[in-house]
CSV table of C-alpha atoms in Angstrom, one decimal:
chain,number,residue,atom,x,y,z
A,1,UNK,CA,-90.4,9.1,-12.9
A,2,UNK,CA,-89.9,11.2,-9.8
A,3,UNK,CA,-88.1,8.6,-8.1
A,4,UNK,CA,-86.2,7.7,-11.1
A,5,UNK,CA,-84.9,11.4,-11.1
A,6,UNK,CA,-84.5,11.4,-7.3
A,7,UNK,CA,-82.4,8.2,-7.7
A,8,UNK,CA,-80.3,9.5,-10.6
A,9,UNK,CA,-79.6,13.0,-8.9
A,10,UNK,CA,-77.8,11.2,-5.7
A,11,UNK,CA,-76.1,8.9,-8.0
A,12,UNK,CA,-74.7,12.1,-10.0
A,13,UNK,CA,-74.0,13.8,-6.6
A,14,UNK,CA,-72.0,10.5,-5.0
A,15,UNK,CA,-70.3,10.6,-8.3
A,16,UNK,CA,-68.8,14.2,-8.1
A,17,UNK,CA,-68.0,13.5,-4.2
A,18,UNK,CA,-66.1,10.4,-5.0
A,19,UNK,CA,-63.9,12.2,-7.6
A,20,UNK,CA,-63.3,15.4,-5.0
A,21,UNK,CA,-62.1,13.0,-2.5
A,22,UNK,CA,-59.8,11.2,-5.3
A,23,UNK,CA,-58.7,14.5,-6.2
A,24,UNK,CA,-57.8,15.3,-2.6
A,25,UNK,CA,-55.9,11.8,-1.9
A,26,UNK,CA,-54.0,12.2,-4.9
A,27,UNK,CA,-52.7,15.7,-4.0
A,28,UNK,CA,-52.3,14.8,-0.6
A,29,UNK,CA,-50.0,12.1,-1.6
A,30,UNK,CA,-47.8,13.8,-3.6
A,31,UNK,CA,-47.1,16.7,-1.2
A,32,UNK,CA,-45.9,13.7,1.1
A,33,UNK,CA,-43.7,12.3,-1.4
A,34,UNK,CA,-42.1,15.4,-1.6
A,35,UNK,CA,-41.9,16.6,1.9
A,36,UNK,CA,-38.6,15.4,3.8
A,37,UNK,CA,-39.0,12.2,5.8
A,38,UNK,CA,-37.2,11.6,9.1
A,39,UNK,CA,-34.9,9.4,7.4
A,40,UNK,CA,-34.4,11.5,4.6
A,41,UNK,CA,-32.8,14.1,7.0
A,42,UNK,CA,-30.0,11.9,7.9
A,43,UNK,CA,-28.8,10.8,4.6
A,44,UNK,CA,-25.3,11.4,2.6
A,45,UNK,CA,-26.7,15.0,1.3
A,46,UNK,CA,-26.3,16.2,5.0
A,47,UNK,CA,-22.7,15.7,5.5
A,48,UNK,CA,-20.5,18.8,4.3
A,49,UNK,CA,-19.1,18.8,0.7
A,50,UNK,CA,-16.1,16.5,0.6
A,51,UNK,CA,-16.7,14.4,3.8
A,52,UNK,CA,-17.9,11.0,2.1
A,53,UNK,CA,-15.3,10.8,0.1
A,54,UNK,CA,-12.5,11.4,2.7
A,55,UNK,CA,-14.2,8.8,5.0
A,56,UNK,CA,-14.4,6.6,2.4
A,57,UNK,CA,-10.4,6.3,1.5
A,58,UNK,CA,-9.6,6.7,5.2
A,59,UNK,CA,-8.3,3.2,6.8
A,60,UNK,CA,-10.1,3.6,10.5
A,61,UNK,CA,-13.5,2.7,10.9
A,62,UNK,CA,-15.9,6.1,10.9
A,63,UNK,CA,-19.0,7.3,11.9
A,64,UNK,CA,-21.4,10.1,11.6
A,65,UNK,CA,-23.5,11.0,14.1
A,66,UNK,CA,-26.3,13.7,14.0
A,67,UNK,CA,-27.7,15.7,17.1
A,68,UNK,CA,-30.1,13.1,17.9
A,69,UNK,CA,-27.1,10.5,18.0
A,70,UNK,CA,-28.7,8.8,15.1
A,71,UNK,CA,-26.2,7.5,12.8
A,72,UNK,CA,-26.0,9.5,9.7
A,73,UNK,CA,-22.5,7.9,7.6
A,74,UNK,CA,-20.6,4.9,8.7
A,75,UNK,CA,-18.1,2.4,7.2
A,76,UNK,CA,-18.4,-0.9,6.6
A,77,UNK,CA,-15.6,-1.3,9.2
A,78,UNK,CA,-18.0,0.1,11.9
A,79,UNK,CA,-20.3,-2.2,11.3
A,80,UNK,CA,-17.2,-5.4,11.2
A,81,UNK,CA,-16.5,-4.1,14.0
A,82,UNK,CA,-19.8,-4.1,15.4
A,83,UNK,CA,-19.7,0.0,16.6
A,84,UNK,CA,-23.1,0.5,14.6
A,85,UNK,CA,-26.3,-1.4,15.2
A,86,UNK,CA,-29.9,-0.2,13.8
A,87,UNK,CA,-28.5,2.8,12.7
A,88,UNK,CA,-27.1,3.7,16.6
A,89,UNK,CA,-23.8,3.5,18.2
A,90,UNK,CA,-23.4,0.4,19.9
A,91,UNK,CA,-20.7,1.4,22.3
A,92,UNK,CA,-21.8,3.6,24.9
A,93,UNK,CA,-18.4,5.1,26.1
A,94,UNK,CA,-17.8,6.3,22.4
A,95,UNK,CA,-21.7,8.1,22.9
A,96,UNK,CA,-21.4,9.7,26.1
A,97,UNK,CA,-18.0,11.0,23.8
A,98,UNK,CA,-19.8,12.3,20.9
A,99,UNK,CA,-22.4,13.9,23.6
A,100,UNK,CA,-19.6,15.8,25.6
A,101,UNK,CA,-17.7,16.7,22.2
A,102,UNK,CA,-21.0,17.9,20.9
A,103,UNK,CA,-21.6,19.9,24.0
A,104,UNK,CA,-18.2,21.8,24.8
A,105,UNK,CA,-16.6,21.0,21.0
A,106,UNK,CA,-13.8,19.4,22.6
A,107,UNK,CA,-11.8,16.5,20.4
A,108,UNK,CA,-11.4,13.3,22.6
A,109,UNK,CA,-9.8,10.3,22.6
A,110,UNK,CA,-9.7,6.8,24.3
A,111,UNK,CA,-8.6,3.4,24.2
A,112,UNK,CA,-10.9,0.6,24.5
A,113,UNK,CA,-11.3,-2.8,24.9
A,114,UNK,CA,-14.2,-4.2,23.3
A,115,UNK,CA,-15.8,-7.9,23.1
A,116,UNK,CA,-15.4,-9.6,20.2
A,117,UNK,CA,-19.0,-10.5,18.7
A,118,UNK,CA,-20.0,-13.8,18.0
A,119,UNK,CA,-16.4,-15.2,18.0
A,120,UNK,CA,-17.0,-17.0,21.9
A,121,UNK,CA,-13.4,-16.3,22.8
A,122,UNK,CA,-12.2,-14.6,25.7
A,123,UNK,CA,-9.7,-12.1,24.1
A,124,UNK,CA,-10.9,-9.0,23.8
A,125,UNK,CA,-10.7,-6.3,20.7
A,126,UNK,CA,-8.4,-3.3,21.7
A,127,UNK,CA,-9.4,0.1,19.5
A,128,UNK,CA,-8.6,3.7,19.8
A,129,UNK,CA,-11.5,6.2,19.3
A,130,UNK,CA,-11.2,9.7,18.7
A,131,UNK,CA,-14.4,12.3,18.9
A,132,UNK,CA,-14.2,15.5,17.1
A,133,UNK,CA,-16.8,18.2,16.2
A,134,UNK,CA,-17.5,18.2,12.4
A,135,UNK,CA,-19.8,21.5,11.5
A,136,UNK,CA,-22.3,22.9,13.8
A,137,UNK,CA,-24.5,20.0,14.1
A,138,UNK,CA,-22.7,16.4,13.0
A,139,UNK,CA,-20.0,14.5,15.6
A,140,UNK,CA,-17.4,12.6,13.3
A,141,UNK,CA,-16.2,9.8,15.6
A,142,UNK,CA,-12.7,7.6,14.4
A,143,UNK,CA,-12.0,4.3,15.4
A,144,UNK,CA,-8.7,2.3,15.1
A,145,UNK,CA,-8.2,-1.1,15.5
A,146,UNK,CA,-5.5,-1.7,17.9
A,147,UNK,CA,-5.7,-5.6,18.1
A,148,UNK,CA,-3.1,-6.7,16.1
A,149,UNK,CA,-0.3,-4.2,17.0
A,150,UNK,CA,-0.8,-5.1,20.7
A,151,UNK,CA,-0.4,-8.9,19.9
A,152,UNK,CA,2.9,-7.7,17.6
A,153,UNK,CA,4.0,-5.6,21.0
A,154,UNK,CA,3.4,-8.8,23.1
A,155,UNK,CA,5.2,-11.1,21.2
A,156,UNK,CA,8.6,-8.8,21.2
A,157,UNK,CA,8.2,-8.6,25.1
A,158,UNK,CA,7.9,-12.2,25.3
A,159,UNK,CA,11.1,-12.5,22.4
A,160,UNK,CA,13.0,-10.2,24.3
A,161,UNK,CA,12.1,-11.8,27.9
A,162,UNK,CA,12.7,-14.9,26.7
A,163,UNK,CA,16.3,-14.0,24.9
A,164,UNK,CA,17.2,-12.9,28.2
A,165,UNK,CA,16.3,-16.0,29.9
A,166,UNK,CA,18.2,-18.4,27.5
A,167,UNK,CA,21.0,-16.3,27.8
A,168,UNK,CA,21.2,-15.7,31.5
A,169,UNK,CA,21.1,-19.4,31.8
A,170,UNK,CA,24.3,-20.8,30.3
A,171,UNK,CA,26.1,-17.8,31.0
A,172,UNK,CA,25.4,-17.6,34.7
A,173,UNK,CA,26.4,-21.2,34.8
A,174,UNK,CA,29.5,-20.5,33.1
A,175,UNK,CA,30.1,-18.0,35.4
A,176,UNK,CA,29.8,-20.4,38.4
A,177,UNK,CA,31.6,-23.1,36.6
A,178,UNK,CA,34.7,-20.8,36.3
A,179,UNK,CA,34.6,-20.0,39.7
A,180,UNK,CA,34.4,-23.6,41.0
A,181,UNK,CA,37.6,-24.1,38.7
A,182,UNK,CA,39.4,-21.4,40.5
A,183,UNK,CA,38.4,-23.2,43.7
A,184,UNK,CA,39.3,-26.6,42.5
A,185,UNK,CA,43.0,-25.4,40.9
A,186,UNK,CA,44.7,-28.6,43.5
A,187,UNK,CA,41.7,-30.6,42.3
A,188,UNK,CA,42.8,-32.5,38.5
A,189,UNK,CA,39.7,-34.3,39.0
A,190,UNK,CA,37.2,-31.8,39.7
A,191,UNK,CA,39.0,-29.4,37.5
A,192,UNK,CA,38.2,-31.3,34.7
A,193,UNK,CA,34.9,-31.9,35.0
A,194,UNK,CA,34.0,-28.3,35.7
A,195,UNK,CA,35.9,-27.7,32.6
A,196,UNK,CA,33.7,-30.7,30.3
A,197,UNK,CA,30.8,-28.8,31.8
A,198,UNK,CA,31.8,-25.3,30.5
A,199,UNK,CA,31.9,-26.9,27.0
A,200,UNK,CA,28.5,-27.8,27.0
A,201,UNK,CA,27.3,-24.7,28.5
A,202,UNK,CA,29.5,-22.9,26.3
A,203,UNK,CA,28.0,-24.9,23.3
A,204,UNK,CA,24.8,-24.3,24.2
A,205,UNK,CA,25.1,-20.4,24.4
A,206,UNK,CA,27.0,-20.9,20.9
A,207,UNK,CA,23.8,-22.6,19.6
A,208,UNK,CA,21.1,-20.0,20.7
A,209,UNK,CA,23.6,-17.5,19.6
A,210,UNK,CA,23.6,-19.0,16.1
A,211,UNK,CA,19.7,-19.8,15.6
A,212,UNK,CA,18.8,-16.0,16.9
A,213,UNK,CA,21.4,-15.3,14.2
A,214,UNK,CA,19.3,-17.5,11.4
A,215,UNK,CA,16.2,-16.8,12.5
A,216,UNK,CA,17.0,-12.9,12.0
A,217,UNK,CA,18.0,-13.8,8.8
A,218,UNK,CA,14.8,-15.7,7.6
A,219,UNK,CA,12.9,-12.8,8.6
A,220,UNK,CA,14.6,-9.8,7.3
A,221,UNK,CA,16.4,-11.2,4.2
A,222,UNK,CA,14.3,-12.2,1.0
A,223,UNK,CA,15.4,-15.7,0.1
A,224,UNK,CA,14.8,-15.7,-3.7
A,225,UNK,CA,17.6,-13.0,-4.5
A,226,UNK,CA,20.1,-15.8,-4.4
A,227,UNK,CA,17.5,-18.5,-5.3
A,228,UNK,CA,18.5,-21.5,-7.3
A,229,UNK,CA,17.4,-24.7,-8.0
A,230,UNK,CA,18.0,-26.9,-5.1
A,231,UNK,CA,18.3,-30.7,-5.2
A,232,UNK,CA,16.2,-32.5,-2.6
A,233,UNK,CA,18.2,-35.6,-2.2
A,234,UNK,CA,21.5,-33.4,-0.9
A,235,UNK,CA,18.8,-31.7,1.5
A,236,UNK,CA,18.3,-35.0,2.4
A,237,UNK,CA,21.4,-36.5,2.5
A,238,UNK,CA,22.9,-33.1,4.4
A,239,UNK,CA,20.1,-33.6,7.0
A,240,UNK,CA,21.0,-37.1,7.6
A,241,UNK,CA,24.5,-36.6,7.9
A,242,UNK,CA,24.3,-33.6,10.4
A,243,UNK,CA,22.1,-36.1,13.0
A,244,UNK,CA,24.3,-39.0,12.2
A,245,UNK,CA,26.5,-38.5,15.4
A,246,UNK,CA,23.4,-38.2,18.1
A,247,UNK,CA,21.5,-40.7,16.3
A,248,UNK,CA,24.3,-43.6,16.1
A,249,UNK,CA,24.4,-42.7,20.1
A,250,UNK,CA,20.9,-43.5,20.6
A,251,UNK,CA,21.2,-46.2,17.7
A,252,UNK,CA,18.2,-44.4,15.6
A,253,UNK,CA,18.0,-45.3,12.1
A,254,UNK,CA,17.6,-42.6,9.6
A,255,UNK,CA,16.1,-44.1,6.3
A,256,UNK,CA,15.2,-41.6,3.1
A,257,UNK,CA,12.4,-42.9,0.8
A,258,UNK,CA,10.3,-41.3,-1.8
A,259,UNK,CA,10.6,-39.8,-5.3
A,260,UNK,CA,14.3,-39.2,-5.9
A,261,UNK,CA,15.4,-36.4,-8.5
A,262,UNK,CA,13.2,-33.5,-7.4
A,263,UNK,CA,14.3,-30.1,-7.2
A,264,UNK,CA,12.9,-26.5,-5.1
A,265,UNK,CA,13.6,-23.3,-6.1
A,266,UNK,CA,14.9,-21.3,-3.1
A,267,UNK,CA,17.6,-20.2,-1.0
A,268,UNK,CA,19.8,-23.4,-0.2
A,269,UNK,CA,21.2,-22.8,3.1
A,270,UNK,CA,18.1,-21.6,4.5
A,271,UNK,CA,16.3,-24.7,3.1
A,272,UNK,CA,19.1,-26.7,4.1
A,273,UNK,CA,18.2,-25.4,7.6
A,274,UNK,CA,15.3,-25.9,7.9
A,275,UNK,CA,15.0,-29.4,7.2
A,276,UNK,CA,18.2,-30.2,9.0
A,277,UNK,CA,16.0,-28.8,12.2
A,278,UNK,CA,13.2,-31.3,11.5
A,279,UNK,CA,15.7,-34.1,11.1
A,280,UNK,CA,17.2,-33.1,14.1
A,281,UNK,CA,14.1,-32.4,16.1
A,282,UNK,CA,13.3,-35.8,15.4
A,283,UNK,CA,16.2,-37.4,16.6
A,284,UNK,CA,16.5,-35.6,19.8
A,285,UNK,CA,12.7,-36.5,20.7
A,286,UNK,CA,13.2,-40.1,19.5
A,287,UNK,CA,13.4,-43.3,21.6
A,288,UNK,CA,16.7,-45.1,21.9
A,289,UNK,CA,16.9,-48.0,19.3
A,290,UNK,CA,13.7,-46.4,16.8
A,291,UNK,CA,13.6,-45.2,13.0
A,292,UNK,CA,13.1,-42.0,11.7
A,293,UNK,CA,12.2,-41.7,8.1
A,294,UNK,CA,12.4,-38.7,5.6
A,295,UNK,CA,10.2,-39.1,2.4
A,296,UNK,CA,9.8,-36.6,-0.4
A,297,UNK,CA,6.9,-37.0,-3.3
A,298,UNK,CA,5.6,-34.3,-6.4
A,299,UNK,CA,2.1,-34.1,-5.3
A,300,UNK,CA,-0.3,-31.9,-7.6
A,301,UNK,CA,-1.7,-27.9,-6.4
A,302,UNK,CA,-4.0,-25.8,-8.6
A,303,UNK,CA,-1.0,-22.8,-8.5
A,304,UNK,CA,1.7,-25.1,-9.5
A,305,UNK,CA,2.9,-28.8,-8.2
A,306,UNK,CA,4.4,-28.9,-4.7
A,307,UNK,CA,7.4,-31.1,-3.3
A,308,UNK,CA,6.4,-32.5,0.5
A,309,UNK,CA,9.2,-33.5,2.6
A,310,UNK,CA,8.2,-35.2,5.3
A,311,UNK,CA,9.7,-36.2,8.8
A,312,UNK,CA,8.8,-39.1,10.9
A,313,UNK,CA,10.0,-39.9,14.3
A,314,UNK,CA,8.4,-42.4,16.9
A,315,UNK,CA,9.0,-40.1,19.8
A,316,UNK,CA,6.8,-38.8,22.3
A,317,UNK,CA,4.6,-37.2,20.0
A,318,UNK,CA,2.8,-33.7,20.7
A,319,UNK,CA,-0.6,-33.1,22.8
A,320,UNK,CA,-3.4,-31.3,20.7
A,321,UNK,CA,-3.1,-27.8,22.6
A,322,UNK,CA,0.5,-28.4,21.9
A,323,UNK,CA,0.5,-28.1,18.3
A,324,UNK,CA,-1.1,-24.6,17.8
A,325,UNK,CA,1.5,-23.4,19.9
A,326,UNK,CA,5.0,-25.2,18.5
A,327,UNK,CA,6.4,-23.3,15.7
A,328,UNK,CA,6.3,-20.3,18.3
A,329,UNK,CA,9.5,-18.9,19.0
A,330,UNK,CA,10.7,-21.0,22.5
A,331,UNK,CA,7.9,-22.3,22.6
A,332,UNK,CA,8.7,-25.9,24.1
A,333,UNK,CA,5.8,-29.1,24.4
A,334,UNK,CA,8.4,-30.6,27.5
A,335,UNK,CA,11.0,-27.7,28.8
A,336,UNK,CA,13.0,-29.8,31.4
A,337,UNK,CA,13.1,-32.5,28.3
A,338,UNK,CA,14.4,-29.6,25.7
A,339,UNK,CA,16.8,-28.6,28.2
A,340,UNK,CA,18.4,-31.8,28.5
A,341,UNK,CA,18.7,-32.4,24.5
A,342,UNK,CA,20.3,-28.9,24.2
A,343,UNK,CA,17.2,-27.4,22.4
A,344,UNK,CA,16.4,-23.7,22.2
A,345,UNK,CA,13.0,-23.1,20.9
A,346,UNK,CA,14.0,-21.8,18.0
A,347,UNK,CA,14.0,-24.5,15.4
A,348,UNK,CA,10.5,-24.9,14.3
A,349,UNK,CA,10.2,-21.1,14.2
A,350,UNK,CA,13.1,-21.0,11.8
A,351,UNK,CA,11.4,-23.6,10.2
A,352,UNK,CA,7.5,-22.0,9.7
A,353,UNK,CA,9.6,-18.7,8.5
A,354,UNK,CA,11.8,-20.4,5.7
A,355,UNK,CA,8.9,-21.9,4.3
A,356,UNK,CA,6.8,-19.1,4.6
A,357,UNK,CA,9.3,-16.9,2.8
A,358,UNK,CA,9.7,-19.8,-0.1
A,359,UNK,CA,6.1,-19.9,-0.7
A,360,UNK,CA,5.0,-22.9,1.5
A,361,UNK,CA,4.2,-23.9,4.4
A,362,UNK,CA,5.1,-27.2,7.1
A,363,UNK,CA,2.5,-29.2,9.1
A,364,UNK,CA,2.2,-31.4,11.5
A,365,UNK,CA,0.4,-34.4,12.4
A,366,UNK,CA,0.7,-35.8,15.6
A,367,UNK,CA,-0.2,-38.6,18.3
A,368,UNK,CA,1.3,-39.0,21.6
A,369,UNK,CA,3.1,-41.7,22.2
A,370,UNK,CA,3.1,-42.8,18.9
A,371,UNK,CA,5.0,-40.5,17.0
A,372,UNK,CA,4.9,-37.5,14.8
A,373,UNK,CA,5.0,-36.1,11.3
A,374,UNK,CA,6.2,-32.7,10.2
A,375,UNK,CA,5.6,-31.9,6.5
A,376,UNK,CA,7.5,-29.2,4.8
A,377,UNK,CA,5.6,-27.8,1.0
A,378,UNK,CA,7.5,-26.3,-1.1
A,379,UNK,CA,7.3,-25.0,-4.8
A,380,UNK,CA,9.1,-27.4,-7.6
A,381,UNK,CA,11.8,-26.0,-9.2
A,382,UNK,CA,11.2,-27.5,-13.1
A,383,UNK,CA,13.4,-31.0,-13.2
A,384,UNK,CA,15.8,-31.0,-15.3
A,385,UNK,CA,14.8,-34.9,-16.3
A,386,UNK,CA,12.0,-36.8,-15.6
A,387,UNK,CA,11.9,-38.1,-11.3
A,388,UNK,CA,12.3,-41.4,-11.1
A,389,UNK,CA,12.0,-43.9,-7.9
A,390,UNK,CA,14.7,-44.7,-5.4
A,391,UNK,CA,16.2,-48.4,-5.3
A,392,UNK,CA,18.1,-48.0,-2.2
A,393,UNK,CA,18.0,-45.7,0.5
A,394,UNK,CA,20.3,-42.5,1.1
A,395,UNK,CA,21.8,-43.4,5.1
A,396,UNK,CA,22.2,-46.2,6.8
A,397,UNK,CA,19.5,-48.7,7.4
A,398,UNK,CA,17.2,-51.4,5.6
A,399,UNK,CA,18.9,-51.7,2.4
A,400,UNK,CA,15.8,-53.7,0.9
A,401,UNK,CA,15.2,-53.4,-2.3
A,402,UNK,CA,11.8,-50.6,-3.0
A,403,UNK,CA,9.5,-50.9,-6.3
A,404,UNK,CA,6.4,-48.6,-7.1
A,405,UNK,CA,4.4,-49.5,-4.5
A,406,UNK,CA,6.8,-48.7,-2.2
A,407,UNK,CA,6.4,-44.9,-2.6
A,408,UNK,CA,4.8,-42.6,-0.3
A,409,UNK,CA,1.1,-41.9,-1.1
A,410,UNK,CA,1.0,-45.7,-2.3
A,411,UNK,CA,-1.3,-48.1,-0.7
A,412,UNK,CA,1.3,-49.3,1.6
A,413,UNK,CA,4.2,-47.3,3.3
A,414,UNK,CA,8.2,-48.1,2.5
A,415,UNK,CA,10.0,-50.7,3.7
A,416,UNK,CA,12.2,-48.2,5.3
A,417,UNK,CA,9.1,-47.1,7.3
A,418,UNK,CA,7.1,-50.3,8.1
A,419,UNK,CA,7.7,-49.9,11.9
A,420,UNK,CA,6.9,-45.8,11.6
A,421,UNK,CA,3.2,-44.8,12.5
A,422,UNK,CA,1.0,-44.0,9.6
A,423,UNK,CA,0.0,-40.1,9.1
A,424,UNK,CA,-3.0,-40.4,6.9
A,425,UNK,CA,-3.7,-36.3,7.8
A,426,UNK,CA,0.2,-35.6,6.6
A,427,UNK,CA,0.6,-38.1,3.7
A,428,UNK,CA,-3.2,-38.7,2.6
């Protein structure tokens, strides 16, 4: 019995220690839940009244940085940008900033260029920061993506150089032409020819004049205040007819194909334009003695059904790091070539902008030496009757006759284009 008792006693005692020690744990743990963490220190509560919500409408990435440069607020544009990483700032010129700033309250500022991350390109990301104090203890640092506005600032320097350029060119030559005329007066000969040369010059300057003109106008003017619905066989037919001359000279032959009867909304002379500089591109960079072909088709798009135009020469065709670069603004694949055909640059960015304003976009599929394909897309206008297929083309050429299977997107091209490369990436 005694050791019954004995036994029963320390079972009694263990049981009273075990719930003390419970007891214990259980107050213990609730005076840590409610003491602050580390992490609870640098939470939105910190920031002064208002702050969050003014960083939160502002447009340049922020950040929020405590005395121990942890980071206590920051956009989700800081972290795009990649300026916050583990809850630090990633950029150690702006934290030896937010240091200094914190030390003497001074407000800083500096321009930066930054590596992109995970992009593997060369170019670099330009930003503005700015430091300033905010309260006694928090560093509000600003940062401004400056990327885009320096590419914007580039691209006038290079408009404006190169304006200068094409214009110093014909007129300087005018200039000497003139005064080799003056020297020549006894010369009928050589007075004449000087003279034949001052036209062209004087033709040319005309030209550049005339697109800079256009292409001022695509980009400033909005093309659907005098939009109307615009026929695609005149576009056609006004394309053709404005290459006939240089293209009889090189004895091209333009052929039209396609779905006749289709109509885009949109301004008509710029549309007019525009396609009249892909007709005439391909004519210039055309063989003697080839074809060039225009088709137009309906083809369907979830916002709405599209009208493709398409242009296709069998010229010298365009190199792969060629085409990112051709609808820039004098941008040329062969200068000494362009130069020789009159060209200014300017045509294909006239082009990219008219469709771009109209709600579409042109493409281009290439090979070189066989040939190329520029595609202009386009919103339909509604028809006014159903389309219906061509049975002859619009310009001089094959005048075979064309059924159904005939029509672009068929299984076999037209009969206006049997010696013209297929473009399987243009016209799928």
């Amino acid at each position: 019995m005694d050791v019954n008792a004995a036994v029963a006693a320390a079972a009694a005692i263990a049981g009273v220690c075990t719930g003390v020690i419970a007891m214990l744990a259980f107050r213990w743990s609730e005076r840590d839940q409610k003491r602050p963490t580390r992490t609870s220190l640098h939470t939105d509560p910190v920031l002064p009244p208002g702050v969050d919500t003014v960083l939160s409408v502002l447009r340049s990435s922020a950040v929020v940085l405590d005395e121990a440069d942890s980071v206590v607020k920051a956009s989700s544009a800081a972290y795009a940008l990649g300026l916050v990483r583990g809850g630090k700032l990633a950029v150690e010129p702006m934290l030896q900033m937010a240091r200094d700033t914190r030390r003497d309250g001074e407000i800083r500022q500096v321009e930066l260029d930054l590596p992109r991350r995970g992009t593997g390109r060369g170019d670099a990301l330009a930003v503005s920061a700015r430091v300033a104090p905010l309260g006694s203890r928090l560093v509000l640092l600003l940062v401004e993506d400056l990327t885009e506005a320096r590419r914007i600032e580039a691209v006038r320097r290079d408009f404006v150089a190169n304006v200068s350029h094409e214009l110093k060119t014909p007129v300087g030559a005018l200039s000497l032409l003139s005064e080799a005329v003056m020297d020549a007066s006894d010369d009928p000969e050589a007075v004449e020819r000087f003279a034949g040369r001052m036209q062209i010059e004087a033709t040319r300057l005309t030209s550049l004049v005339q697109e800079l003109i256009d292409l001022s106008r695509v980009q400033n003017d909005d093309p659907l205040e005098d939009a109307e619905p615009v026929r695609v066989d005149e576009l056609v037919a006004e394309a053709i007819d404005r290459c006939r001359q240089p293209a009889a000279t090189k004895q091209i032959t333009m052929a039209a194909g396609g779905t006749a009867d289709l109509q885009i909304w949109g301004n008509r002379g710029q549309l007019a334009a525009a396609l009249g500089n892909l007709v005439e591109n391909a004519v210039n960079y055309s063989p003697a003695r080839t074809r060039v072909g225009i088709a137009a088709r309906q083809v369907a798009a979830p916002g709405g059904d599209l009208i493709e135009v398409a242009v296709t020469d069998q010229g010298i065709g365009i190199s792969d790091k060629d085409k990112e670069r051709i609808f820039e603004r004098f941008y040329r694949v062969d200068p000494a070539r362009s130069r020789a055909t009159g060209g200014t640059g300017l045509g294909l960015a006239i082009v990219k902008h008219v469709a771009a304003s109209h709600g579409g976009e042109v493409t281009v599929w290439s090979s070189e030496g066989q040939g190329s394909t520029f595609t202009l897309r386009l919103p339909e206008a509604v028809a006014t009757r159903a389309p219906q297929k061509r049975t002859h083309p619009a310009s001089p050429g094959p005048t075979d006759e064309r059924d159904e299977d005939d029509a672009p997107g068929s299984d076999r091209t037209t009969t206006a284009y049997e010696t013209i490369p297929a473009a399987p990436e243009v016209l799928p």
